[in-house]
Amino acid sequence: NRKSGADRVGETLGNTYKVHFPDKQPDTCRGAKRSPLHDRLAEQQNAYFRDVSGWESPSWYSPNGPAFVEKMSFGRENWFPYWADEHKACRSNVALFDMSFMSKFLVAGRDAGDMLNRLSTANVDERSGMITYTQWLNECGYMEADLTVTKLDDDSFLVIATDTQHNQVATKMRRQLSCDQNVSVLDVTGAYCQINLQGPRSRDLLQQVTSQDLTNDAFPFRAVREIDIGYARVLCARITYVGELGYELYIPTESAVHVYDLIVEAGRCFDLKHAGLRALGSLRMEKAYRDYGHDMDNTDKLLDVGLHFTCDFGKDTGFIGKDDVLECKKMVKAQGGLRKRLVQVLVDDSRPLLHHGEVLWRNGERVGEIRSASYGHTLGGAVGLTMLESNESINKSYILEADWSIEIGNDMYPCNVSLRPMYDPKNERVKA
């Protein structure tokens, strides 16, 4: 609205020529959008909140009283150890993330499956009770959205996207509607609280609070079921964005605190750790999971960012951008491989941090810059994603037979570059 625009614009202009520290948060327009769990996380868990498209969302948690930043910098701040502990807890045990800010849309009607399948590179209209990761492209094959679609039943679907894609995803769906289709699109973002339980012991913890059988045979990877937790009914999807066994819980807002309290109480026996967006970012970066708007955007094509595995070229509806993707595949084959490719970078030295924009060097020549980055507490160094472009094929030989370094500040550091995720490349932990 006008007030938020006026308040935030004034602050933004005032900060134009100030130092832009990586974790500097705006002061205006705060507290307007809160998760149902906000008070619990603030008062009982000492959350440090950041602005996420207007939502108050935990960035990290202080184990020693109220959360605060001692001094902003481009180096390690006072909360770095807290972040590391949250990251490690998710890798070795179980962590809870409040992800209520995620965009959620209920798409229903006789023609809902056909419409979503036409938009999606993947086949999202197969079996009910299944979540599917997919991309939405434009007619020229450029990326327009990165999201999941869950088929609830023959005529209803749940579309989940990040906060930054909210308006884009809603608009793209509504532009597909026509008077001869039986489809409705309803924004249900505020109707559901989202809790993500992630980590190798997430199944054990969740099993303590539900009668649903969570074993691999009964509840495999990508399965979606309605389960009971206490007095509530909760939609549960077995999926992850951190590279571990995990579940996303979509809880009716009125039941959110009730469900949260039960999980936290049961979690005491598991040493459950609350984790914020800083940990989410470092966990996903170690796994080289993409984030639309940060390491890929509408200037990239599907093959360049390594997401062509989502394509189902044989489905009856086809998908928007299909012809361009097929043409790109032919071109790549003719030239002997990809010449533009998103790769993962890990700094050998454990001391420096990566933020964004650091220059990557290959054999003494600049070849790219870091699009997004974090610190790999499991990998043991700063880790990021960068887009390489070359006159030759970017393949295994191109990577292994070169000397790589990265420019951080005024210093050069040796680094490793990989075409595959450096953490669990075979997805063994995800499907455990």
Coordinates of N, CA and C in Angstrom, one line a residue, residues 44-242:
Q44 N 10.3 -17.9 23.3 CA 10.8 -19.1 23.8 C 12.1 -19.6 23.2
Q45 N 12.4 -19.2 21.9 CA 13.5 -19.7 21.2 C 14.5 -18.6 20.9
N46 N 14.3 -17.3 21.2 CA 15.2 -16.2 21.0 C 15.6 -16.1 19.5
A47 N 14.5 -16.0 18.6 CA 14.8 -15.9 17.2 C 15.2 -14.5 16.8
Y48 N 16.1 -14.4 15.9 CA 16.5 -13.1 15.3 C 15.8 -13.1 13.9
F49 N 14.9 -12.1 13.8 CA 14.0 -12.1 12.6 C 14.6 -11.2 11.5
R50 N 14.3 -11.6 10.3 CA 14.7 -10.8 9.1 C 13.4 -10.6 8.3
D51 N 13.5 -9.6 7.4 CA 12.4 -9.3 6.5 C 12.4 -10.2 5.3
V52 N 11.3 -10.9 5.1 CA 11.2 -11.9 4.0 C 10.0 -11.5 3.2
S53 N 10.1 -10.6 2.2 CA 9.0 -10.2 1.4 C 7.8 -9.7 2.4
G54 N 8.3 -9.0 3.4 CA 7.3 -8.4 4.4 C 7.0 -9.3 5.6
W55 N 7.3 -10.6 5.5 CA 7.2 -11.5 6.6 C 8.3 -11.4 7.6
E56 N 8.0 -11.6 8.8 CA 9.0 -11.7 9.9 C 9.4 -13.2 9.9
S57 N 10.7 -13.5 9.6 CA 11.1 -14.9 9.6 C 12.4 -15.1 10.2
P58 N 12.6 -16.1 11.1 CA 13.9 -16.3 11.8 C 15.1 -16.5 10.9
S59 N 16.1 -15.7 11.1 CA 17.3 -15.9 10.4 C 18.3 -16.9 11.1
W60 N 18.3 -16.8 12.5 CA 19.0 -17.7 13.3 C 18.4 -17.5 14.7
Y61 N 18.9 -18.4 15.6 CA 18.4 -18.4 17.0 C 19.5 -18.3 18.0
S62 N 19.3 -17.5 19.0 CA 20.3 -17.3 20.1 C 20.1 -18.3 21.2
P63 N 21.1 -19.1 21.5 CA 20.9 -20.1 22.6 C 21.2 -19.5 24.0
N64 N 21.6 -18.2 24.0 CA 22.0 -17.5 25.2 C 21.3 -16.2 25.5
G65 N 20.0 -16.2 25.5 CA 19.3 -15.0 25.7 C 18.9 -14.3 24.5
P66 N 18.4 -13.1 24.6 CA 17.9 -12.3 23.4 C 18.9 -12.2 22.3
A67 N 18.3 -12.3 21.1 CA 19.2 -12.3 19.9 C 19.5 -10.9 19.5
F68 N 20.8 -10.6 19.2 CA 21.2 -9.3 18.7 C 22.5 -9.5 17.9
V69 N 22.8 -8.5 17.1 CA 24.0 -8.4 16.3 C 24.9 -7.4 17.0
E70 N 26.1 -7.9 17.3 CA 27.0 -7.0 18.0 C 27.6 -5.9 17.1
K71 N 28.0 -6.3 15.9 CA 28.6 -5.4 15.0 C 28.5 -6.0 13.6
M72 N 27.9 -5.3 12.6 CA 27.8 -5.8 11.3 C 29.1 -5.7 10.6
S73 N 29.4 -6.7 9.7 CA 30.7 -6.8 9.0 C 30.5 -7.7 7.8
F74 N 31.6 -7.8 7.0 CA 31.7 -8.7 5.9 C 32.4 -10.0 6.4
G75 N 32.7 -10.1 7.6 CA 33.3 -11.3 8.2 C 32.4 -12.1 9.1
R76 N 32.9 -12.8 10.0 CA 32.1 -13.6 10.9 C 31.6 -12.8 12.1
E77 N 30.3 -12.7 12.2 CA 29.7 -12.0 13.3 C 29.4 -12.8 14.5
N78 N 28.9 -12.3 15.5 CA 28.8 -13.0 16.8 C 27.9 -14.2 16.7
W79 N 27.0 -14.2 15.7 CA 26.0 -15.3 15.6 C 26.5 -16.4 14.7
F80 N 27.7 -16.3 14.2 CA 28.2 -17.4 13.3 C 28.2 -18.8 14.0
P81 N 28.7 -18.9 15.3 CA 28.6 -20.2 15.9 C 27.2 -20.8 16.1
Y82 N 26.2 -19.9 16.3 CA 24.8 -20.3 16.4 C 24.4 -20.9 15.1
W83 N 24.7 -20.2 14.0 CA 24.3 -20.7 12.6 C 25.0 -22.1 12.4
A84 N 26.3 -22.2 12.7 CA 27.0 -23.5 12.5 C 26.3 -24.6 13.3
D85 N 25.9 -24.4 14.5 CA 25.2 -25.4 15.3 C 23.9 -25.8 14.7
E86 N 23.1 -24.9 14.2 CA 21.9 -25.2 13.5 C 22.1 -26.0 12.3
H87 N 23.1 -25.7 11.5 CA 23.4 -26.4 10.3 C 23.8 -27.8 10.6
K88 N 24.7 -28.0 11.6 CA 25.2 -29.3 11.9 C 24.1 -30.2 12.6
A89 N 23.2 -29.6 13.3 CA 22.1 -30.3 13.9 C 21.2 -30.9 12.8
C90 N 21.0 -30.2 11.7 CA 20.2 -30.7 10.6 C 20.9 -31.8 9.9
R91 N 22.2 -31.7 9.8 CA 22.9 -32.8 9.1 C 23.0 -34.1 9.9
S92 N 23.1 -33.9 11.3 CA 23.3 -35.1 12.1 C 22.1 -35.6 12.9
N93 N 21.1 -34.7 13.1 CA 20.0 -35.0 14.0 C 18.7 -34.6 13.4
V94 N 18.1 -33.6 13.9 CA 16.8 -33.1 13.4 C 16.7 -31.6 13.7
A95 N 16.1 -30.8 12.8 CA 15.9 -29.4 12.9 C 14.6 -29.0 12.5
L96 N 14.0 -27.9 13.1 CA 12.7 -27.4 12.7 C 12.9 -26.0 12.1
F97 N 12.2 -25.8 11.0 CA 12.2 -24.5 10.2 C 10.8 -24.0 10.1
D98 N 10.6 -22.8 10.4 CA 9.3 -22.1 10.2 C 9.4 -21.5 8.8
M99 N 8.6 -22.1 7.9 CA 8.6 -21.7 6.5 C 7.3 -21.1 6.0
S100 N 6.6 -20.5 7.0 CA 5.2 -20.1 6.7 C 5.1 -19.0 5.6
F101 N 6.2 -18.3 5.3 CA 6.2 -17.3 4.3 C 6.1 -17.8 2.9
M102 N 6.3 -19.1 2.7 CA 6.2 -19.7 1.3 C 4.8 -19.4 0.7
S103 N 4.8 -19.2 -0.6 CA 3.6 -18.9 -1.3 C 2.9 -20.2 -1.6
K104 N 1.6 -20.2 -1.3 CA 0.8 -21.4 -1.5 C -0.5 -21.1 -2.2
F105 N -0.8 -21.9 -3.2 CA -2.0 -21.7 -4.1 C -2.7 -23.1 -4.2
L106 N -4.0 -23.0 -4.0 CA -4.9 -24.2 -4.2 C -5.5 -24.0 -5.6
V107 N -5.2 -24.9 -6.5 CA -5.7 -24.9 -7.9 C -6.7 -26.0 -8.1
A108 N -7.9 -25.7 -8.4 CA -8.9 -26.8 -8.4 C -9.8 -26.6 -9.6
G109 N -10.5 -27.7 -9.9 CA -11.4 -27.8 -11.1 C -11.1 -28.9 -12.0
R110 N -12.1 -29.2 -12.9 CA -12.0 -30.3 -13.8 C -10.7 -30.2 -14.7
D111 N -10.4 -28.9 -15.1 CA -9.3 -28.7 -16.0 C -8.0 -28.3 -15.3
A112 N -7.9 -28.4 -14.0 CA -6.8 -27.9 -13.3 C -5.5 -28.7 -13.6
G113 N -5.6 -30.0 -13.8 CA -4.4 -30.8 -14.1 C -3.9 -30.5 -15.4
D114 N -4.7 -30.3 -16.5 CA -4.3 -30.0 -17.8 C -3.6 -28.6 -17.8
M115 N -4.2 -27.6 -17.1 CA -3.6 -26.3 -17.1 C -2.2 -26.3 -16.5
L116 N -2.1 -27.0 -15.3 CA -0.8 -27.0 -14.6 C 0.2 -27.8 -15.4
N117 N -0.2 -28.9 -16.1 CA 0.7 -29.7 -16.9 C 1.2 -28.9 -18.1
R118 N 0.4 -28.1 -18.6 CA 0.8 -27.2 -19.7 C 1.9 -26.2 -19.3
L119 N 1.7 -25.7 -18.1 CA 2.7 -24.8 -17.6 C 4.0 -25.4 -17.1
S120 N 3.9 -26.7 -16.7 CA 5.1 -27.4 -16.0 C 5.9 -28.2 -16.9
T121 N 7.2 -28.2 -16.7 CA 8.1 -29.0 -17.5 C 7.9 -30.5 -17.1
A122 N 7.6 -30.8 -15.9 CA 7.4 -32.1 -15.4 C 5.9 -32.5 -15.6
N123 N 5.6 -33.8 -15.4 CA 4.3 -34.3 -15.4 C 3.8 -34.2 -14.0
V124 N 2.9 -33.2 -13.7 CA 2.4 -33.0 -12.4 C 1.0 -33.6 -12.2
D125 N 0.5 -34.3 -13.2 CA -0.9 -34.8 -13.2 C -0.9 -36.3 -13.3
E126 N 0.0 -37.0 -12.6 CA 0.0 -38.4 -12.6 C -0.7 -39.0 -11.4
R127 N -0.1 -39.5 -10.4 CA -0.8 -40.1 -9.3 C -1.1 -39.1 -8.2
S128 N -2.3 -39.2 -7.6 CA -2.7 -38.4 -6.5 C -1.8 -38.7 -5.3
G129 N -1.6 -37.7 -4.4 CA -0.7 -37.9 -3.2 C 0.7 -37.9 -3.6
M130 N 1.1 -37.1 -4.5 CA 2.5 -37.1 -5.0 C 3.0 -35.6 -5.2
I131 N 4.1 -35.2 -4.7 CA 4.7 -33.9 -4.9 C 5.7 -33.9 -6.0
T132 N 5.7 -33.0 -6.9 CA 6.6 -33.0 -8.1 C 7.3 -31.6 -8.2
Y133 N 8.6 -31.7 -8.3 CA 9.5 -30.5 -8.5 C 9.4 -30.2 -10.0
T134 N 9.2 -28.9 -10.3 CA 9.1 -28.6 -11.8 C 9.5 -27.1 -12.0
Q135 N 9.6 -26.8 -13.3 CA 9.9 -25.5 -13.7 C 8.8 -25.0 -14.6
W136 N 8.6 -23.6 -14.7 CA 7.8 -23.0 -15.6 C 8.6 -22.1 -16.5
L137 N 8.4 -22.2 -17.8 CA 9.2 -21.5 -18.8 C 8.3 -20.6 -19.6
N138 N 9.0 -19.7 -20.3 CA 8.2 -18.9 -21.3 C 8.3 -19.6 -22.7
E139 N 7.7 -19.0 -23.7 CA 7.7 -19.7 -25.0 C 9.1 -19.8 -25.6
C140 N 10.0 -18.9 -25.2 CA 11.4 -18.9 -25.7 C 12.3 -19.8 -24.9
G141 N 11.7 -20.5 -23.9 CA 12.5 -21.4 -23.1 C 13.2 -20.9 -21.9
Y142 N 13.0 -19.6 -21.6 CA 13.7 -19.0 -20.4 C 12.9 -19.3 -19.2
M143 N 13.6 -19.4 -18.1 CA 13.0 -19.7 -16.8 C 12.1 -18.6 -16.3
E144 N 10.9 -19.0 -15.8 CA 10.0 -18.1 -15.2 C 9.5 -18.4 -13.8
A145 N 9.7 -19.7 -13.4 CA 9.3 -20.1 -12.0 C 9.9 -21.4 -11.7
D146 N 10.2 -21.6 -10.4 CA 10.8 -22.8 -9.9 C 10.0 -23.2 -8.7
L147 N 9.3 -24.3 -8.7 CA 8.3 -24.6 -7.7 C 8.0 -26.1 -7.5
T148 N 7.0 -26.4 -6.6 CA 6.5 -27.8 -6.6 C 5.0 -27.8 -6.8
V149 N 4.5 -28.9 -7.3 CA 3.1 -29.0 -7.5 C 2.7 -30.4 -6.8
T150 N 1.7 -30.3 -5.9 CA 1.2 -31.6 -5.3 C -0.2 -31.9 -5.8
K151 N -0.3 -33.1 -6.3 CA -1.7 -33.5 -6.8 C -2.4 -34.1 -5.6
L152 N -3.4 -33.4 -5.1 CA -4.2 -33.8 -3.9 C -5.2 -34.9 -4.3
D153 N -5.9 -34.6 -5.4 CA -6.8 -35.6 -6.0 C -7.0 -35.2 -7.4
D154 N -7.9 -35.9 -8.1 CA -8.1 -35.7 -9.6 C -8.3 -34.2 -9.9
D155 N -9.0 -33.5 -9.1 CA -9.4 -32.1 -9.4 C -8.8 -31.0 -8.5
S156 N -7.8 -31.3 -7.7 CA -7.2 -30.3 -6.9 C -5.7 -30.5 -6.7
F157 N -5.0 -29.3 -6.7 CA -3.5 -29.3 -6.6 C -3.1 -28.2 -5.7
L158 N -1.9 -28.4 -5.1 CA -1.3 -27.4 -4.2 C 0.0 -27.0 -4.8
V159 N 0.1 -25.7 -5.2 CA 1.3 -25.1 -5.8 C 2.1 -24.4 -4.7
I160 N 3.4 -24.7 -4.5 CA 4.2 -24.1 -3.5 C 5.4 -23.4 -4.2
A161 N 5.5 -22.1 -4.0 CA 6.7 -21.3 -4.6 C 7.3 -20.5 -3.5
T162 N 8.4 -19.9 -3.7 CA 9.1 -19.0 -2.7 C 8.3 -17.7 -2.6
D163 N 8.6 -17.0 -1.6 CA 7.9 -15.7 -1.3 C 8.2 -14.7 -2.5
T164 N 9.4 -14.7 -3.0 CA 9.7 -13.8 -4.1 C 9.0 -14.0 -5.4
Q165 N 8.5 -15.2 -5.6 CA 7.8 -15.6 -6.8 C 6.2 -15.5 -6.7
H166 N 5.8 -15.0 -5.6 CA 4.3 -15.0 -5.3 C 3.5 -14.4 -6.4
N167 N 3.7 -13.2 -6.7 CA 2.9 -12.5 -7.7 C 3.2 -13.1 -9.1
Q168 N 4.4 -13.4 -9.4 CA 4.7 -14.0 -10.7 C 4.0 -15.3 -11.0
V169 N 4.0 -16.2 -10.0 CA 3.3 -17.5 -10.1 C 1.8 -17.3 -10.2
A170 N 1.3 -16.4 -9.4 CA -0.2 -16.2 -9.4 C -0.6 -15.6 -10.8
T171 N 0.2 -14.6 -11.2 CA -0.2 -14.0 -12.5 C -0.1 -15.0 -13.7
K172 N 1.0 -15.8 -13.7 CA 1.2 -16.8 -14.7 C 0.0 -17.8 -14.8
M173 N -0.5 -18.2 -13.7 CA -1.6 -19.1 -13.7 C -2.9 -18.5 -14.1
R174 N -3.1 -17.3 -13.7 CA -4.4 -16.6 -14.0 C -4.4 -16.2 -15.5
R175 N -3.2 -16.0 -16.1 CA -3.2 -15.7 -17.5 C -3.5 -16.9 -18.4
Q176 N -3.4 -18.1 -17.8 CA -3.8 -19.3 -18.5 C -5.3 -19.6 -18.5
L177 N -6.0 -18.9 -17.6 CA -7.4 -19.2 -17.5 C -8.2 -18.7 -18.6
S178 N -9.3 -19.4 -19.0 CA -10.2 -18.9 -20.1 C -11.6 -19.3 -19.7
C179 N -12.6 -18.7 -20.4 CA -14.0 -19.0 -20.0 C -14.4 -20.4 -20.3
D180 N -13.7 -21.1 -21.1 CA -14.1 -22.5 -21.4 C -13.4 -23.5 -20.5
Q181 N -12.7 -23.1 -19.5 CA -12.0 -24.0 -18.6 C -12.7 -23.9 -17.2
N182 N -12.7 -25.1 -16.6 CA -13.2 -25.2 -15.2 C -12.0 -25.2 -14.3
V183 N -11.5 -24.1 -13.9 CA -10.3 -24.0 -13.0 C -10.4 -22.8 -12.1
S184 N -10.1 -22.9 -10.9 CA -10.0 -21.8 -10.0 C -8.6 -21.8 -9.3
V185 N -8.1 -20.6 -9.0 CA -6.8 -20.4 -8.4 C -7.1 -19.6 -7.1
L186 N -6.8 -20.2 -6.0 CA -7.0 -19.5 -4.7 C -5.7 -19.4 -3.9
D187 N -5.3 -18.2 -3.5 CA -4.1 -17.9 -2.7 C -4.4 -18.4 -1.3
V188 N -3.8 -19.4 -0.8 CA -4.0 -19.9 0.6 C -2.7 -19.8 1.4
T189 N -1.9 -18.8 1.1 CA -0.6 -18.6 1.8 C -0.9 -18.4 3.3
G190 N -1.8 -17.5 3.6 CA -2.1 -17.2 5.0 C -2.9 -18.2 5.7
A191 N -3.5 -19.2 5.0 CA -4.4 -20.2 5.6 C -3.6 -21.3 6.2
Y192 N -2.3 -21.5 5.9 CA -1.5 -22.6 6.4 C -0.2 -22.1 6.9
C193 N 0.1 -22.6 8.1 CA 1.5 -22.4 8.6 C 2.3 -23.6 8.1
Q194 N 3.6 -23.3 7.8 CA 4.4 -24.4 7.2 C 5.6 -24.7 8.2
I195 N 5.7 -25.9 8.7 CA 6.8 -26.3 9.5 C 7.5 -27.4 8.7
N196 N 8.8 -27.2 8.6 CA 9.7 -28.2 7.9 C 10.5 -28.9 9.0
L197 N 10.4 -30.2 9.1 CA 11.2 -31.1 9.9 C 12.2 -31.8 9.0
Q198 N 13.5 -31.5 9.3 CA 14.6 -32.0 8.4 C 15.7 -32.6 9.2
G199 N 16.3 -33.7 8.6 CA 17.4 -34.3 9.3 C 17.2 -35.8 9.4
P200 N 18.3 -36.5 9.6 CA 18.2 -38.0 9.6 C 17.3 -38.6 10.7
R201 N 17.0 -37.8 11.7 CA 16.1 -38.3 12.8 C 14.7 -37.7 12.7
S202 N 14.4 -37.0 11.6 CA 13.1 -36.3 11.5 C 12.0 -37.3 11.4
R203 N 12.2 -38.5 10.8 CA 11.2 -39.5 10.8 C 10.9 -40.0 12.2
D204 N 11.9 -40.3 12.9 CA 11.7 -40.8 14.3 C 10.9 -39.8 15.2
L205 N 11.3 -38.5 15.0 CA 10.5 -37.5 15.8 C 9.1 -37.4 15.4
L206 N 8.9 -37.3 14.1 CA 7.5 -37.1 13.6 C 6.6 -38.3 13.9
Q207 N 7.2 -39.5 13.9 CA 6.5 -40.8 14.2 C 5.9 -40.7 15.7
Q208 N 6.6 -40.0 16.5 CA 6.2 -39.9 17.9 C 4.8 -39.1 18.1
V209 N 4.5 -38.3 17.1 CA 3.3 -37.4 17.3 C 2.2 -37.8 16.3
T210 N 2.3 -38.8 15.5 CA 1.3 -39.2 14.5 C 1.1 -40.7 14.5
S211 N -0.1 -41.1 14.1 CA -0.4 -42.6 14.0 C -0.1 -43.1 12.6
Q212 N 0.2 -42.1 11.7 CA 0.5 -42.5 10.3 C 1.9 -43.3 10.2
D213 N 1.9 -44.4 9.5 CA 3.1 -45.2 9.3 C 4.0 -44.4 8.4
L214 N 5.2 -44.0 8.9 CA 6.2 -43.2 8.2 C 7.3 -44.0 7.6
T215 N 7.3 -45.3 7.6 CA 8.3 -46.2 7.1 C 8.5 -45.9 5.6
N216 N 9.6 -46.3 5.0 CA 9.9 -46.0 3.6 C 8.8 -46.6 2.7
D217 N 8.4 -47.9 3.0 CA 7.4 -48.5 2.2 C 6.0 -47.8 2.2
A218 N 5.6 -47.4 3.4 CA 4.3 -46.7 3.6 C 4.3 -45.3 3.2
F219 N 5.5 -44.6 3.3 CA 5.6 -43.2 3.1 C 6.9 -42.9 2.3
P220 N 7.0 -43.2 1.0 CA 8.2 -43.0 0.3 C 8.5 -41.5 0.0
F221 N 9.7 -41.3 -0.5 CA 10.1 -40.0 -1.0 C 9.1 -39.4 -2.0
R222 N 8.7 -38.2 -1.8 CA 7.7 -37.5 -2.7 C 6.3 -37.8 -2.3
A223 N 6.0 -38.7 -1.4 CA 4.7 -39.0 -1.0 C 4.1 -37.8 -0.2
V224 N 2.7 -37.6 -0.4 CA 2.0 -36.6 0.4 C 0.8 -37.3 1.0
R225 N 0.6 -37.1 2.3 CA -0.5 -37.7 3.0 C -1.1 -36.7 4.0
E226 N -2.4 -36.8 4.3 CA -3.0 -36.1 5.4 C -2.8 -37.0 6.6
I227 N -2.1 -36.4 7.7 CA -1.8 -37.2 8.9 C -2.4 -36.5 10.1
D228 N -2.5 -37.2 11.2 CA -3.0 -36.6 12.4 C -1.8 -36.2 13.3
I229 N -1.9 -35.1 13.9 CA -1.0 -34.7 15.0 C -1.8 -34.0 16.1
G230 N -1.9 -34.7 17.2 CA -2.8 -34.2 18.3 C -4.2 -34.1 17.8
Y231 N -4.8 -33.0 17.9 CA -6.2 -32.8 17.5 C -6.4 -32.3 16.1
A232 N -5.3 -32.2 15.4 CA -5.2 -31.5 14.1 C -5.1 -32.5 13.0
R233 N -5.5 -32.1 11.8 CA -5.2 -32.9 10.6 C -4.2 -32.0 9.8
V234 N -3.1 -32.6 9.3 CA -2.0 -31.9 8.7 C -1.6 -32.5 7.4
L235 N -1.4 -31.7 6.4 CA -0.9 -32.2 5.1 C 0.6 -32.4 5.2
C236 N 1.1 -33.6 5.0 CA 2.5 -33.9 5.2 C 3.1 -34.3 3.9
A237 N 4.2 -33.7 3.4 CA 4.9 -34.0 2.2 C 6.3 -34.5 2.6
R238 N 6.7 -35.6 2.1 CA 8.1 -36.1 2.3 C 9.0 -35.5 1.2
I239 N 9.7 -34.4 1.5 CA 10.5 -33.7 0.5 C 11.5 -32.9 1.3
T240 N 12.5 -32.4 0.6 CA 13.6 -31.6 1.3 C 14.1 -30.5 0.4
Y241 N 14.7 -29.5 1.0 CA 15.4 -28.5 0.4 C 16.8 -28.3 1.0
V242 N 17.1 -29.3 1.9 CA 18.4 -29.2 2.6 C 19.3 -30.4 2.3

